[in-house]
């Protein structure tokens, strides 16, 4: 049986740490339709997540006309994510999944960046699915307990922004 590079690396690390484990062979040739659908959805959402992160950071570190040109990209990326959430509590359905965790930064950081830049991205009327997802995601106790302090994030991002947009 062919072993994936990822499983090989995990095995090496476990052996290096002197941890005992059992190798359980699995049949990789068959992937259920549900798994294929979920993987396709994750790829699409993850691509949108990366585009969103890049555009949000560009809004944070730019000012003036340059910033005005980036804001529409943020809105466009949010529209794609809004579509992925249509009719669902979380990206995977009724419970938090991998995509929710990967996009979790947005639930917290977008509000902080809105505060720092003065630009409103998430509007409950414009993005009702994302607004509800943020609420649902933030209400999960383990998520809520592990957010960094908002005031410290605001201060840190304000300092970063000032350094980036200061005249050189």
PDB file of C-alpha atoms in Angstrom:
ATOM      1  CA  UNK A   1       0.000   0.000   0.000  1.00  0.00           C
ATOM      2  CA  UNK A   2       1.280   3.443  -0.942  1.00  0.00           C
ATOM      3  CA  UNK A   3       1.657   5.805   2.002  1.00  0.00           C
ATOM      4  CA  UNK A   4       1.104   9.548   1.743  1.00  0.00           C
ATOM      5  CA  UNK A   5       3.919  11.939   2.550  1.00  0.00           C
ATOM      6  CA  UNK A   6       1.797  13.465   5.300  1.00  0.00           C
ATOM      7  CA  UNK A   7       1.223  10.146   7.064  1.00  0.00           C
ATOM      8  CA  UNK A   8       4.909   9.316   6.647  1.00  0.00           C
ATOM      9  CA  UNK A   9       5.906  12.613   8.326  1.00  0.00           C
ATOM     10  CA  UNK A  10       3.459  12.041  11.167  1.00  0.00           C
ATOM     11  CA  UNK A  11       4.858   8.544  11.678  1.00  0.00           C
ATOM     12  CA  UNK A  12       8.428   9.850  11.734  1.00  0.00           C
ATOM     13  CA  UNK A  13       7.539  12.521  14.266  1.00  0.00           C
ATOM     14  CA  UNK A  14       5.733  10.063  16.523  1.00  0.00           C
ATOM     15  CA  UNK A  15       8.658   7.653  16.372  1.00  0.00           C
ATOM     16  CA  UNK A  16      11.119  10.491  16.990  1.00  0.00           C
ATOM     17  CA  UNK A  17       9.164  11.467  20.106  1.00  0.00           C
ATOM     18  CA  UNK A  18       9.157   7.814  21.204  1.00  0.00           C
ATOM     19  CA  UNK A  19       5.376   7.716  21.169  1.00  0.00           C
ATOM     20  CA  UNK A  20       3.727   4.391  20.517  1.00  0.00           C
ATOM     21  CA  UNK A  21       1.005   4.215  17.922  1.00  0.00           C
ATOM     22  CA  UNK A  22      -0.761   1.691  15.751  1.00  0.00           C
ATOM     23  CA  UNK A  23      -0.726   1.909  11.974  1.00  0.00           C
ATOM     24  CA  UNK A  24      -4.208   1.337  10.692  1.00  0.00           C
ATOM     25  CA  UNK A  25      -4.277   0.668   6.959  1.00  0.00           C
ATOM     26  CA  UNK A  26      -7.161   2.262   5.114  1.00  0.00           C
ATOM     27  CA  UNK A  27      -8.521   2.047   1.652  1.00  0.00           C
ATOM     28  CA  UNK A  28      -7.862   5.414  -0.005  1.00  0.00           C
ATOM     29  CA  UNK A  29      -9.142   4.556  -3.461  1.00  0.00           C
ATOM     30  CA  UNK A  30     -12.808   5.008  -2.563  1.00  0.00           C
ATOM     31  CA  UNK A  31     -14.058   8.422  -1.539  1.00  0.00           C
ATOM     32  CA  UNK A  32     -17.740   8.783  -0.795  1.00  0.00           C
ATOM     33  CA  UNK A  33     -19.774  11.401  -2.695  1.00  0.00           C
ATOM     34  CA  UNK A  34     -20.281  13.242   0.596  1.00  0.00           C
ATOM     35  CA  UNK A  35     -16.520  13.434   1.199  1.00  0.00           C
ATOM     36  CA  UNK A  36     -15.866  14.620  -2.358  1.00  0.00           C
ATOM     37  CA  UNK A  37     -18.521  17.330  -1.982  1.00  0.00           C
ATOM     38  CA  UNK A  38     -17.082  18.450   1.342  1.00  0.00           C
ATOM     39  CA  UNK A  39     -13.521  18.555  -0.016  1.00  0.00           C
ATOM     40  CA  UNK A  40     -14.606  20.620  -3.022  1.00  0.00           C
ATOM     41  CA  UNK A  41     -16.482  23.028  -0.772  1.00  0.00           C
ATOM     42  CA  UNK A  42     -13.476  23.375   1.535  1.00  0.00           C
ATOM     43  CA  UNK A  43     -11.135  24.118  -1.375  1.00  0.00           C
ATOM     44  CA  UNK A  44     -13.450  26.839  -2.674  1.00  0.00           C
ATOM     45  CA  UNK A  45     -13.989  28.388   0.741  1.00  0.00           C
ATOM     46  CA  UNK A  46     -10.296  28.236   1.625  1.00  0.00           C
ATOM     47  CA  UNK A  47      -9.390  30.041  -1.609  1.00  0.00           C
ATOM     48  CA  UNK A  48     -11.952  32.727  -0.723  1.00  0.00           C
ATOM     49  CA  UNK A  49     -10.542  32.877   2.813  1.00  0.00           C
ATOM     50  CA  UNK A  50      -7.026  33.560   1.538  1.00  0.00           C
ATOM     51  CA  UNK A  51      -8.270  36.265  -0.833  1.00  0.00           C
ATOM     52  CA  UNK A  52     -10.223  37.853   2.021  1.00  0.00           C
ATOM     53  CA  UNK A  53      -7.228  37.797   4.349  1.00  0.00           C
ATOM     54  CA  UNK A  54      -4.991  39.406   1.734  1.00  0.00           C
ATOM     55  CA  UNK A  55      -7.504  42.141   0.908  1.00  0.00           C
ATOM     56  CA  UNK A  56      -8.280  42.906   4.577  1.00  0.00           C
ATOM     57  CA  UNK A  57      -4.576  43.230   5.393  1.00  0.00           C
ATOM     58  CA  UNK A  58      -4.174  45.565   2.413  1.00  0.00           C
ATOM     59  CA  UNK A  59      -6.974  47.764   3.778  1.00  0.00           C
ATOM     60  CA  UNK A  60      -5.270  47.822   7.169  1.00  0.00           C
ATOM     61  CA  UNK A  61      -1.824  48.817   5.884  1.00  0.00           C
ATOM     62  CA  UNK A  62      -2.828  51.359   3.238  1.00  0.00           C
ATOM     63  CA  UNK A  63      -4.508  54.725   3.291  1.00  0.00           C
ATOM     64  CA  UNK A  64      -6.124  57.235   0.971  1.00  0.00           C
ATOM     65  CA  UNK A  65      -6.703  56.344  -2.667  1.00  0.00           C
ATOM     66  CA  UNK A  66      -4.768  53.077  -2.377  1.00  0.00           C
ATOM     67  CA  UNK A  67      -7.061  51.946   0.426  1.00  0.00           C
ATOM     68  CA  UNK A  68     -10.180  52.996  -1.493  1.00  0.00           C
ATOM     69  CA  UNK A  69      -9.113  50.702  -4.345  1.00  0.00           C
ATOM     70  CA  UNK A  70      -8.761  47.697  -2.024  1.00  0.00           C
ATOM     71  CA  UNK A  71     -12.105  47.977  -0.181  1.00  0.00           C
ATOM     72  CA  UNK A  72     -14.188  46.674  -3.124  1.00  0.00           C
ATOM     73  CA  UNK A  73     -12.028  43.522  -3.171  1.00  0.00           C
ATOM     74  CA  UNK A  74     -12.890  42.898   0.485  1.00  0.00           C
ATOM     75  CA  UNK A  75     -16.591  43.291  -0.298  1.00  0.00           C
ATOM     76  CA  UNK A  76     -16.317  40.970  -3.318  1.00  0.00           C
ATOM     77  CA  UNK A  77     -14.546  38.318  -1.218  1.00  0.00           C
ATOM     78  CA  UNK A  78     -17.208  38.607   1.475  1.00  0.00           C
ATOM     79  CA  UNK A  79     -19.904  38.053  -1.170  1.00  0.00           C
ATOM     80  CA  UNK A  80     -18.316  34.711  -2.102  1.00  0.00           C
ATOM     81  CA  UNK A  81     -18.200  33.661   1.532  1.00  0.00           C
ATOM     82  CA  UNK A  82     -21.809  34.795   2.015  1.00  0.00           C
ATOM     83  CA  UNK A  83     -22.832  32.455  -0.820  1.00  0.00           C
ATOM     84  CA  UNK A  84     -21.009  29.512   0.785  1.00  0.00           C
ATOM     85  CA  UNK A  85     -23.002  30.020   3.997  1.00  0.00           C
ATOM     86  CA  UNK A  86     -26.470  30.188   2.392  1.00  0.00           C
ATOM     87  CA  UNK A  87     -28.910  28.314   4.608  1.00  0.00           C
ATOM     88  CA  UNK A  88     -26.261  26.935   6.973  1.00  0.00           C
ATOM     89  CA  UNK A  89     -25.376  27.689  10.587  1.00  0.00           C
ATOM     90  CA  UNK A  90     -21.720  26.812   9.960  1.00  0.00           C
ATOM     91  CA  UNK A  91     -19.851  26.073   6.739  1.00  0.00           C
ATOM     92  CA  UNK A  92     -20.178  22.333   7.266  1.00  0.00           C
ATOM     93  CA  UNK A  93     -23.818  22.519   8.343  1.00  0.00           C
ATOM     94  CA  UNK A  94     -25.076  22.314  11.925  1.00  0.00           C
ATOM     95  CA  UNK A  95     -21.700  22.026  13.669  1.00  0.00           C
ATOM     96  CA  UNK A  96     -18.320  23.733  13.477  1.00  0.00           C
ATOM     97  CA  UNK A  97     -15.944  22.164  11.004  1.00  0.00           C
ATOM     98  CA  UNK A  98     -12.506  22.688   9.522  1.00  0.00           C
ATOM     99  CA  UNK A  99     -13.567  25.613   7.333  1.00  0.00           C
ATOM    100  CA  UNK A 100     -15.141  27.424  10.290  1.00  0.00           C
ATOM    101  CA  UNK A 101     -11.922  27.105  12.266  1.00  0.00           C
ATOM    102  CA  UNK A 102      -9.841  28.243   9.295  1.00  0.00           C
ATOM    103  CA  UNK A 103     -12.074  31.304   8.793  1.00  0.00           C
ATOM    104  CA  UNK A 104     -12.508  31.923  12.514  1.00  0.00           C
ATOM    105  CA  UNK A 105     -10.000  34.773  12.454  1.00  0.00           C
ATOM    106  CA  UNK A 106     -12.524  36.779  10.433  1.00  0.00           C
ATOM    107  CA  UNK A 107     -15.168  36.500  13.146  1.00  0.00           C
ATOM    108  CA  UNK A 108     -12.933  38.441  15.501  1.00  0.00           C
ATOM    109  CA  UNK A 109     -10.417  40.337  13.425  1.00  0.00           C
ATOM    110  CA  UNK A 110     -12.809  41.943  10.931  1.00  0.00           C
ATOM    111  CA  UNK A 111     -14.514  43.883  13.721  1.00  0.00           C
ATOM    112  CA  UNK A 112     -11.161  45.020  15.080  1.00  0.00           C
ATOM    113  CA  UNK A 113      -9.987  46.143  11.629  1.00  0.00           C
ATOM    114  CA  UNK A 114     -13.298  47.960  11.122  1.00  0.00           C
ATOM    115  CA  UNK A 115     -12.647  49.821  14.375  1.00  0.00           C
ATOM    116  CA  UNK A 116      -9.031  50.649  13.481  1.00  0.00           C
ATOM    117  CA  UNK A 117      -9.705  51.788   9.889  1.00  0.00           C
ATOM    118  CA  UNK A 118     -13.176  53.249  10.338  1.00  0.00           C
ATOM    119  CA  UNK A 119     -14.410  51.179   7.374  1.00  0.00           C
ATOM    120  CA  UNK A 120     -17.486  48.991   7.897  1.00  0.00           C
ATOM    121  CA  UNK A 121     -17.316  45.646   6.088  1.00  0.00           C
ATOM    122  CA  UNK A 122     -19.881  43.455   7.814  1.00  0.00           C
ATOM    123  CA  UNK A 123     -23.391  44.820   7.695  1.00  0.00           C
ATOM    124  CA  UNK A 124     -26.240  42.584   8.867  1.00  0.00           C
ATOM    125  CA  UNK A 125     -28.400  43.717   5.932  1.00  0.00           C
ATOM    126  CA  UNK A 126     -25.706  43.315   3.289  1.00  0.00           C
ATOM    127  CA  UNK A 127     -24.223  40.095   4.697  1.00  0.00           C
ATOM    128  CA  UNK A 128     -26.882  38.415   6.856  1.00  0.00           C
ATOM    129  CA  UNK A 129     -25.329  34.926   6.560  1.00  0.00           C
ATOM    130  CA  UNK A 130     -21.860  36.098   7.610  1.00  0.00           C
ATOM    131  CA  UNK A 131     -23.328  38.188  10.436  1.00  0.00           C
ATOM    132  CA  UNK A 132     -25.228  35.182  11.759  1.00  0.00           C
ATOM    133  CA  UNK A 133     -22.200  32.909  11.317  1.00  0.00           C
ATOM    134  CA  UNK A 134     -20.039  35.338  13.335  1.00  0.00           C
ATOM    135  CA  UNK A 135     -22.656  35.337  16.083  1.00  0.00           C
ATOM    136  CA  UNK A 136     -22.940  31.524  16.051  1.00  0.00           C
ATOM    137  CA  UNK A 137     -19.171  31.023  15.930  1.00  0.00           C
ATOM    138  CA  UNK A 138     -18.446  33.480  18.738  1.00  0.00           C
ATOM    139  CA  UNK A 139     -21.125  31.878  20.939  1.00  0.00           C
ATOM    140  CA  UNK A 140     -19.292  28.546  21.035  1.00  0.00           C
ATOM    141  CA  UNK A 141     -17.776  28.449  24.558  1.00  0.00           C
ATOM    142  CA  UNK A 142     -14.329  27.173  23.546  1.00  0.00           C
ATOM    143  CA  UNK A 143     -14.064  29.882  20.879  1.00  0.00           C
ATOM    144  CA  UNK A 144     -15.254  32.634  23.175  1.00  0.00           C
ATOM    145  CA  UNK A 145     -12.830  31.564  25.929  1.00  0.00           C
ATOM    146  CA  UNK A 146      -9.830  31.693  23.604  1.00  0.00           C
ATOM    147  CA  UNK A 147     -10.233  35.038  21.854  1.00  0.00           C
ATOM    148  CA  UNK A 148      -7.331  37.415  22.454  1.00  0.00           C
ATOM    149  CA  UNK A 149      -8.257  40.574  24.397  1.00  0.00           C
ATOM    150  CA  UNK A 150      -9.926  42.971  21.958  1.00  0.00           C
ATOM    151  CA  UNK A 151      -8.407  46.130  23.421  1.00  0.00           C
ATOM    152  CA  UNK A 152      -4.887  44.758  22.983  1.00  0.00           C
ATOM    153  CA  UNK A 153      -5.647  43.745  19.396  1.00  0.00           C
ATOM    154  CA  UNK A 154      -6.976  47.219  18.612  1.00  0.00           C
ATOM    155  CA  UNK A 155      -3.871  48.852  20.096  1.00  0.00           C
ATOM    156  CA  UNK A 156      -1.502  46.519  18.252  1.00  0.00           C
ATOM    157  CA  UNK A 157      -3.236  46.960  14.887  1.00  0.00           C
ATOM    158  CA  UNK A 158      -3.452  50.753  15.323  1.00  0.00           C
ATOM    159  CA  UNK A 159       0.301  50.861  15.932  1.00  0.00           C
ATOM    160  CA  UNK A 160       0.946  48.621  12.927  1.00  0.00           C
ATOM    161  CA  UNK A 161      -1.307  50.731  10.727  1.00  0.00           C
ATOM    162  CA  UNK A 162       0.335  53.992  11.805  1.00  0.00           C
ATOM    163  CA  UNK A 163       3.773  52.602  10.927  1.00  0.00           C
ATOM    164  CA  UNK A 164       2.575  51.399   7.515  1.00  0.00           C
ATOM    165  CA  UNK A 165       0.786  54.546   6.388  1.00  0.00           C
ATOM    166  CA  UNK A 166       3.180  57.093   7.937  1.00  0.00           C
ATOM    167  CA  UNK A 167       4.958  59.258   5.344  1.00  0.00           C
ATOM    168  CA  UNK A 168       8.464  57.988   4.703  1.00  0.00           C
TER     169      UNK A 168
END
